[in-house]
Amino acid sequence: QAKKQGSNTYQAYSCSNDISSYKKLLLEKDMRKAIVNEEFQLYYQPQVEAATGSIQGAEALIRWRHSEWGMVPPNEFIPLAEENHLIHHISDWVIRKTCAQLRQWKDAGYPLKPISINLSPLRLLKRGLVELIKEQLTFYQIPAELLEIEITESSLLKNDISVLKTLEELRNLGIKIAIDDFGTGYASLNYLHEFEADILKIDQIFIQNITSANKKDAAIVSAVIHLAKEIGMRIVAEGVEEKEQYDFLKERNCDLIQGYYFSKPVPLADYEEMLCRGLSIPKGN
Ligand code: C2E
Ligand code: MG
Ligand code: MG
Ligand code: MG
């Protein structure tokens, strides 16, 4: 993994994670047409209740099906979109799409479970977010409880009073706020102290090694679950891939599980099938 751009402006080319500047240029050009051409799509990764294994909702994860490059992962194009400000269009598309989808499920008689969407810190800083969400919920007649917003700790890093105000307004509408990738930002505990969120998503990096001989990550995860419960937050474990990890989390009363053990992010039709079935049965069980 490459180091974050630091004091040195020269960026070495050795990093395989970096997309080439040529591809970057092409992607940026195409991104402008991608929304109109309907090249973006939402995939859904179920979140299951740890205690029962039943579906409690899903996280919507954006996909870009590019005519030449194939699937472009969000980790490649979201940072680009943040640079060229198209992130606002993309964010608003995700909000509209999600509300429309919830309405469709409602009309079709699917069990209504919340969907959580990811919002870039930049979108939180721009005006009109609360208005847009309010408008969409009203237009589609969707209860606010069905929409959750995931923010990373870097959103709060700005410590911008307007971000805190926006989040508070969203919460007042009844929308749940989740802190994504918890534990990977700076001064995590300070944010819990400054801002009241509803859900804590512990980053997959801590889940990876919870069952290893080295008990460090196990201790961290146990403590974070305990902490979340003490302050009345729901806790979601991300990146759960193995039964042993699931068992560990279930035993410690983690609320929700998200990860390949239950399901990868899947296209709409597959998620609808899971919603109908009500249960997401892990592979090999
Ligand atoms: P995230 O919000 O933390 O999403 C979780 C990521 O972990 C997803 O990657 C998901 O596919 C992956 N994941 C889930 N379970 C497992 C597992 O068991 N093992 C492993 N190894 N990975 C797992 P994805 O879909 O590639 O998304 C990456 C990131 O891109 C997201 O991280 C989020 O920060 C961003 N992103 C995705 N969709 C959107 C969007 O609509 N808007 C914005 N602003 N960002 C988005
Ligand atoms: Mg997320
Ligand atoms: Mg995450
Ligand atoms: Mg992440």
Tab-separated table of C-alpha atoms and ligand atoms in Angstrom:
chain	number	residue	atom	x	y	z
A	1	GLN	CA	0.000	0.000	0.000
A	2	ALA	CA	1.305	3.408	-0.942
A	3	LYS	CA	1.940	5.989	1.695
A	4	LYS	CA	-0.471	8.899	1.676
A	5	GLN	CA	0.900	11.881	-0.206
A	6	GLY	CA	3.085	13.521	2.326
A	7	SER	CA	5.573	16.299	2.418
A	8	ASN	CA	7.253	15.031	-0.693
A	9	THR	CA	5.454	15.942	-3.896
A	10	TYR	CA	7.329	13.373	-5.943
A	11	GLN	CA	5.295	10.188	-6.191
A	12	ALA	CA	7.153	7.033	-6.939
A	13	TYR	CA	5.753	4.882	-9.707
A	14	SER	CA	6.500	1.559	-8.080
A	15	CYS	CA	3.125	1.253	-6.423
A	16	SER	CA	0.850	-1.222	-8.159
A	17	ASN	CA	-2.190	0.286	-6.461
A	18	ASP	CA	-1.775	3.592	-8.212
A	19	ILE	CA	-3.691	3.777	-11.431
A	20	SER	CA	-1.638	5.156	-14.269
A	21	SER	CA	-2.080	8.820	-14.986
A	22	TYR	CA	-3.108	7.900	-18.513
A	23	LYS	CA	-5.975	5.754	-17.280
A	24	LYS	CA	-6.818	8.461	-14.801
A	25	LEU	CA	-7.162	11.002	-17.576
A	26	LEU	CA	-9.399	8.736	-19.622
A	27	LEU	CA	-11.567	7.807	-16.656
A	28	GLU	CA	-12.028	11.414	-15.732
A	29	LYS	CA	-13.212	12.252	-19.222
A	30	ASP	CA	-15.643	9.324	-19.277
A	31	MET	CA	-16.975	9.963	-15.788
A	32	ARG	CA	-18.803	13.001	-17.053
A	33	LYS	CA	-20.857	10.854	-19.406
A	34	ALA	CA	-21.224	7.911	-17.079
A	35	ILE	CA	-24.258	9.166	-15.189
A	36	VAL	CA	-26.210	10.046	-18.325
A	37	ASN	CA	-25.237	6.755	-19.949
A	38	GLU	CA	-26.369	4.892	-16.854
A	39	GLU	CA	-23.026	3.206	-16.391
A	40	PHE	CA	-23.234	3.465	-12.614
A	41	GLN	CA	-24.991	0.788	-10.684
A	42	LEU	CA	-25.610	-0.003	-7.049
A	43	TYR	CA	-24.631	-3.339	-5.610
A	44	TYR	CA	-25.999	-4.425	-2.258
A	45	GLN	CA	-24.121	-6.164	0.496
A	46	PRO	CA	-26.446	-7.636	3.110
A	47	GLN	CA	-25.999	-6.909	6.773
A	48	VAL	CA	-27.183	-9.741	8.951
A	49	GLU	CA	-28.145	-9.860	12.588
A	50	ALA	CA	-25.326	-11.703	14.332
A	51	ALA	CA	-27.609	-13.533	16.723
A	52	THR	CA	-29.900	-15.037	14.065
A	53	GLY	CA	-28.187	-14.666	10.695
A	54	SER	CA	-31.247	-12.940	9.252
A	55	ILE	CA	-30.968	-10.002	6.858
A	56	GLN	CA	-31.403	-6.643	8.502
A	57	GLY	CA	-30.624	-4.449	5.511
A	58	ALA	CA	-27.754	-3.741	3.177
A	59	GLU	CA	-25.041	-1.322	2.295
A	60	ALA	CA	-25.315	0.127	-1.203
A	61	LEU	CA	-21.950	0.130	-2.954
A	62	ILE	CA	-21.446	1.897	-6.239
A	63	ARG	CA	-20.114	0.134	-9.316
A	64	TRP	CA	-19.013	1.635	-12.595
A	65	ARG	CA	-19.377	-0.606	-15.585
A	66	HIS	CA	-17.117	1.041	-18.119
A	67	SER	CA	-17.471	0.068	-21.770
A	68	GLU	CA	-13.714	-0.378	-22.234
A	69	TRP	CA	-12.222	-0.921	-18.796
A	70	GLY	CA	-14.924	-3.166	-17.429
A	71	MET	CA	-15.768	-2.802	-13.742
A	72	VAL	CA	-13.897	0.146	-12.289
A	73	PRO	CA	-13.682	-0.248	-8.499
A	74	PRO	CA	-14.916	2.662	-6.357
A	75	ASN	CA	-11.500	2.938	-4.740
A	76	GLU	CA	-10.239	4.041	-8.163
A	77	PHE	CA	-12.912	6.471	-9.267
A	78	ILE	CA	-14.298	7.969	-6.049
A	79	PRO	CA	-10.997	9.727	-5.232
A	80	LEU	CA	-10.916	10.989	-8.832
A	81	ALA	CA	-14.485	12.220	-8.560
A	82	GLU	CA	-13.539	14.022	-5.378
A	83	GLU	CA	-10.753	15.774	-7.251
A	84	ASN	CA	-12.872	16.884	-10.183
A	85	HIS	CA	-15.999	17.614	-8.131
A	86	LEU	CA	-18.157	15.097	-9.966
A	87	ILE	CA	-18.574	13.492	-6.558
A	88	HIS	CA	-21.543	15.788	-5.995
A	89	HIS	CA	-23.367	14.424	-9.032
A	90	ILE	CA	-22.485	10.897	-8.081
A	91	SER	CA	-23.593	11.357	-4.472
A	92	ASP	CA	-26.895	12.855	-5.533
A	93	TRP	CA	-27.417	10.017	-7.997
A	94	VAL	CA	-26.856	7.502	-5.184
A	95	ILE	CA	-29.360	9.289	-2.945
A	96	ARG	CA	-32.033	9.449	-5.658
A	97	LYS	CA	-31.432	5.891	-6.777
A	98	THR	CA	-31.646	4.535	-3.239
A	99	CYS	CA	-34.892	6.335	-2.441
A	100	ALA	CA	-36.412	5.213	-5.748
A	101	GLN	CA	-35.333	1.651	-5.001
A	102	LEU	CA	-36.834	1.686	-1.524
A	103	ARG	CA	-40.101	2.871	-3.053
A	104	GLN	CA	-40.005	0.090	-5.619
A	105	TRP	CA	-39.501	-2.508	-2.905
A	106	LYS	CA	-42.357	-0.989	-0.955
A	107	ASP	CA	-44.671	-1.154	-3.963
A	108	ALA	CA	-43.614	-4.679	-4.812
A	109	GLY	CA	-44.251	-5.849	-1.254
A	110	TYR	CA	-40.692	-6.715	-0.285
A	111	PRO	CA	-39.844	-6.669	3.413
A	112	LEU	CA	-38.604	-3.136	4.034
A	113	LYS	CA	-35.092	-3.081	5.444
A	114	PRO	CA	-32.785	-0.093	5.710
A	115	ILE	CA	-30.191	0.743	3.092
A	116	SER	CA	-27.023	2.523	4.032
A	117	ILE	CA	-25.231	4.718	1.557
A	118	ASN	CA	-21.732	6.159	1.621
A	119	LEU	CA	-21.358	9.906	1.419
A	120	SER	CA	-18.111	11.653	0.654
A	121	PRO	CA	-17.039	14.306	3.163
A	122	LEU	CA	-17.090	16.766	0.267
A	123	ARG	CA	-20.802	16.206	-0.291
A	124	LEU	CA	-21.418	16.811	3.389
A	125	LEU	CA	-19.696	20.153	3.096
A	126	LYS	CA	-21.745	21.306	0.121
A	127	ARG	CA	-25.110	22.938	0.597
A	128	GLY	CA	-28.428	21.441	-0.266
A	129	LEU	CA	-27.852	17.917	1.024
A	130	VAL	CA	-30.533	17.959	3.696
A	131	GLU	CA	-32.995	19.559	1.275
A	132	LEU	CA	-32.326	16.936	-1.395
A	133	ILE	CA	-32.775	14.047	1.019
A	134	LYS	CA	-35.921	15.554	2.487
A	135	GLU	CA	-37.314	16.098	-0.997
A	136	GLN	CA	-36.547	12.544	-2.089
A	137	LEU	CA	-38.020	10.949	1.036
A	138	THR	CA	-41.182	12.989	0.591
A	139	PHE	CA	-41.436	12.366	-3.141
A	140	TYR	CA	-41.155	8.597	-2.757
A	141	GLN	CA	-42.913	8.551	0.622
A	142	ILE	CA	-40.128	6.654	2.302
A	143	PRO	CA	-39.749	6.658	6.083
A	144	ALA	CA	-36.430	8.261	7.026
A	145	GLU	CA	-35.620	5.257	9.203
A	146	LEU	CA	-34.931	3.261	6.044
A	147	LEU	CA	-32.048	5.468	5.010
A	148	GLU	CA	-28.690	5.322	6.717
A	149	ILE	CA	-25.674	7.418	5.899
A	150	GLU	CA	-22.132	6.188	6.316
A	151	ILE	CA	-19.469	8.746	6.862
A	152	THR	CA	-15.806	8.157	7.416
A	153	GLU	CA	-13.938	9.722	10.234
A	154	SER	CA	-12.249	12.016	7.732
A	155	SER	CA	-15.627	13.751	7.283
A	156	LEU	CA	-15.433	14.815	10.852
A	157	LEU	CA	-11.739	15.499	10.612
A	158	LYS	CA	-12.520	18.846	9.080
A	159	ASN	CA	-14.231	19.521	12.358
A	160	ASP	CA	-16.303	21.860	10.306
A	161	ILE	CA	-19.243	23.206	12.232
A	162	SER	CA	-21.413	22.997	9.104
A	163	VAL	CA	-20.738	19.256	8.774
A	164	LEU	CA	-21.811	18.682	12.347
A	165	LYS	CA	-24.904	20.803	11.771
A	166	THR	CA	-25.804	18.904	8.606
A	167	LEU	CA	-25.431	15.572	10.354
A	168	GLU	CA	-27.560	16.785	13.226
A	169	GLU	CA	-30.294	17.918	10.800
A	170	LEU	CA	-30.244	14.540	9.091
A	171	ARG	CA	-30.554	12.794	12.429
A	172	ASN	CA	-33.464	15.021	13.321
A	173	LEU	CA	-35.214	13.777	10.186
A	174	GLY	CA	-34.833	10.256	11.559
A	175	ILE	CA	-31.927	9.206	9.372
A	176	LYS	CA	-29.342	7.013	11.042
A	177	ILE	CA	-25.710	8.022	10.842
A	178	ALA	CA	-22.989	5.395	10.802
A	179	ILE	CA	-19.314	5.965	11.366
A	180	ASP	CA	-17.584	3.877	8.704
A	181	ASP	CA	-14.158	2.226	8.918
A	182	PHE	CA	-13.994	2.977	12.621
A	183	GLY	CA	-10.537	2.748	14.094
A	184	THR	CA	-8.618	3.737	10.986
A	185	GLY	CA	-8.921	7.517	11.283
A	186	TYR	CA	-7.282	9.865	13.689
A	187	ALA	CA	-8.497	10.554	17.176
A	188	SER	CA	-11.461	8.231	16.776
A	189	LEU	CA	-12.563	8.537	20.344
A	190	ASN	CA	-12.713	12.274	20.095
A	191	TYR	CA	-15.353	12.030	17.369
A	192	LEU	CA	-17.515	9.782	19.456
A	193	HIS	CA	-17.238	12.437	22.085
A	194	GLU	CA	-18.036	15.359	19.770
A	195	PHE	CA	-20.792	13.926	17.674
A	196	GLU	CA	-23.670	11.613	18.376
A	197	ALA	CA	-23.918	8.882	15.734
A	198	ASP	CA	-26.161	5.836	15.731
A	199	ILE	CA	-24.001	3.107	14.284
A	200	LEU	CA	-20.349	2.182	14.554
A	201	LYS	CA	-18.801	0.135	11.780
A	202	ILE	CA	-15.566	-1.392	12.904
A	203	ASP	CA	-13.082	-1.600	10.065
A	204	GLN	CA	-12.272	-4.919	8.472
A	205	ILE	CA	-8.605	-4.507	9.271
A	206	PHE	CA	-9.378	-5.343	12.916
A	207	ILE	CA	-11.635	-8.266	11.999
A	208	GLN	CA	-9.004	-10.007	9.868
A	209	ASN	CA	-6.964	-11.220	12.811
A	210	ILE	CA	-9.472	-11.615	15.620
A	211	THR	CA	-8.994	-15.352	15.717
A	212	SER	CA	-5.225	-15.405	15.323
A	213	ALA	CA	-2.831	-16.537	18.041
A	214	ASN	CA	-1.892	-12.947	18.670
A	215	LYS	CA	-4.798	-11.773	20.839
A	216	LYS	CA	-4.317	-8.069	20.231
A	217	ASP	CA	-6.987	-7.503	17.586
A	218	ALA	CA	-9.390	-9.739	19.467
A	219	ALA	CA	-8.969	-7.506	22.482
A	220	ILE	CA	-9.462	-4.352	20.424
A	221	VAL	CA	-12.628	-5.660	18.790
A	222	SER	CA	-14.081	-6.865	22.083
A	223	ALA	CA	-13.393	-3.501	23.641
A	224	VAL	CA	-14.944	-1.576	20.738
A	225	ILE	CA	-18.094	-3.720	20.848
A	226	HIS	CA	-18.333	-3.088	24.556
A	227	LEU	CA	-17.727	0.618	24.099
A	228	ALA	CA	-20.398	0.940	21.406
A	229	LYS	CA	-22.947	-0.781	23.599
A	230	GLU	CA	-22.100	1.360	26.606
A	231	ILE	CA	-22.774	4.527	24.656
A	232	GLY	CA	-25.880	3.159	22.990
A	233	MET	CA	-24.591	2.670	19.471
A	234	ARG	CA	-25.305	-0.263	17.195
A	235	ILE	CA	-22.167	-2.039	16.146
A	236	VAL	CA	-21.470	-3.551	12.736
A	237	ALA	CA	-18.444	-5.689	11.958
A	238	GLU	CA	-17.144	-5.312	8.405
A	239	GLY	CA	-15.138	-7.798	6.384
A	240	VAL	CA	-16.242	-10.954	8.159
A	241	GLU	CA	-15.027	-13.791	5.938
A	242	GLU	CA	-14.804	-16.829	8.175
A	243	LYS	CA	-17.052	-18.800	10.440
A	244	GLU	CA	-14.572	-18.438	13.310
A	245	GLN	CA	-14.747	-14.661	13.000
A	246	TYR	CA	-18.537	-14.769	12.936
A	247	ASP	CA	-18.639	-16.999	16.003
A	248	PHE	CA	-16.288	-14.701	17.862
A	249	LEU	CA	-18.452	-11.657	17.096
A	250	LYS	CA	-21.709	-13.417	17.866
A	251	GLU	CA	-20.371	-14.547	21.217
A	252	ARG	CA	-19.494	-10.961	22.069
A	253	ASN	CA	-22.938	-9.687	21.097
A	254	CYS	CA	-21.913	-7.710	18.049
A	255	ASP	CA	-25.189	-6.488	16.513
A	256	LEU	CA	-24.655	-6.817	12.785
A	257	ILE	CA	-22.287	-8.637	10.479
A	258	GLN	CA	-21.271	-7.657	6.985
A	259	GLY	CA	-18.807	-9.628	4.950
A	260	TYR	CA	-18.051	-12.273	2.392
A	261	TYR	CA	-18.879	-15.026	4.885
A	262	PHE	CA	-22.538	-14.149	4.350
A	263	SER	CA	-22.368	-12.457	0.978
A	264	LYS	CA	-20.306	-10.280	-1.297
A	265	PRO	CA	-21.961	-7.141	-2.625
A	266	VAL	CA	-24.455	-8.421	-5.203
A	267	PRO	CA	-26.532	-6.931	-8.009
A	268	LEU	CA	-30.129	-5.896	-7.347
A	269	ALA	CA	-31.829	-9.114	-8.459
A	270	ASP	CA	-29.659	-11.257	-6.203
A	271	TYR	CA	-30.276	-9.017	-3.220
A	272	GLU	CA	-34.022	-9.109	-3.856
A	273	GLU	CA	-33.852	-12.859	-3.823
A	274	MET	CA	-32.102	-12.785	-0.438
A	275	LEU	CA	-34.645	-10.303	0.873
A	276	CYS	CA	-37.445	-12.679	-0.075
A	277	ARG	CA	-35.709	-15.663	1.424
A	278	GLY	CA	-35.241	-13.624	4.585
A	279	LEU	CA	-32.104	-15.504	5.452
A	280	SER	CA	-28.635	-15.254	4.090
A	281	ILE	CA	-27.211	-18.686	4.530
A	282	PRO	CA	-23.426	-18.731	4.631
A	283	LYS	CA	-21.560	-20.681	2.020
A	284	GLY	CA	-20.916	-24.253	2.992
A	285	ASN	CA	-23.620	-24.392	5.671
B	1	C2E	P1	-16.667	0.841	2.585
B	1	C2E	O1	-17.815	1.774	2.660
B	1	C2E	O2	-15.888	0.618	3.826
B	1	C2E	O3	-17.256	-0.510	2.002
B	1	C2E	C1	-16.819	-1.780	2.369
B	1	C2E	C2	-15.908	-2.371	1.335
B	1	C2E	O4	-15.407	-3.618	1.821
B	1	C2E	C3	-16.611	-2.712	0.008
B	1	C2E	O5	-15.667	-2.520	-1.045
B	1	C2E	C4	-16.918	-4.182	0.175
B	1	C2E	O6	-17.067	-4.867	-1.056
B	1	C2E	C5	-15.698	-4.659	0.920
B	1	C2E	N1	-15.979	-5.868	1.694
B	1	C2E	C6	-17.125	-6.215	2.299
B	1	C2E	N2	-17.019	-7.395	2.918
B	1	C2E	C7	-15.767	-7.827	2.723
B	1	C2E	C8	-15.037	-9.009	3.140
B	1	C2E	O7	-15.539	-9.882	3.809
B	1	C2E	N3	-13.727	-9.066	2.757
B	1	C2E	C9	-13.128	-8.101	2.010
B	1	C2E	N4	-11.847	-8.260	1.709
B	1	C2E	N5	-13.783	-6.986	1.599
B	1	C2E	C10	-15.079	-6.860	1.956
B	1	C2E	P2	-16.040	-1.692	-2.346
B	1	C2E	O8	-17.434	-2.000	-2.758
B	1	C2E	O9	-14.941	-1.929	-3.320
B	1	C2E	O10	-16.014	-0.204	-1.850
B	1	C2E	C11	-14.831	0.375	-1.409
B	1	C2E	C12	-15.073	1.749	-0.821
B	1	C2E	O11	-15.513	2.675	-1.836
B	1	C2E	C13	-16.157	1.772	0.229
B	1	C2E	O12	-15.624	1.338	1.453
B	1	C2E	C14	-16.534	3.240	0.225
B	1	C2E	O13	-15.642	3.987	1.005
B	1	C2E	C15	-16.351	3.620	-1.230
B	1	C2E	N6	-17.685	3.652	-1.869
B	1	C2E	C16	-18.418	2.631	-2.357
B	1	C2E	N7	-19.592	3.072	-2.850
B	1	C2E	C17	-19.608	4.409	-2.641
B	1	C2E	C18	-20.568	5.456	-2.926
B	1	C2E	O14	-21.672	5.241	-3.433
B	1	C2E	N8	-20.200	6.733	-2.567
B	1	C2E	C19	-19.011	7.001	-1.970
B	1	C2E	N9	-18.744	8.290	-1.650
B	1	C2E	N10	-18.119	6.047	-1.692
B	1	C2E	C20	-18.394	4.773	-2.017
B	2	MG	MG	-19.324	2.048	3.843
B	3	MG	MG	-16.241	0.405	5.728
B	4	MG	MG	-13.581	1.281	3.438
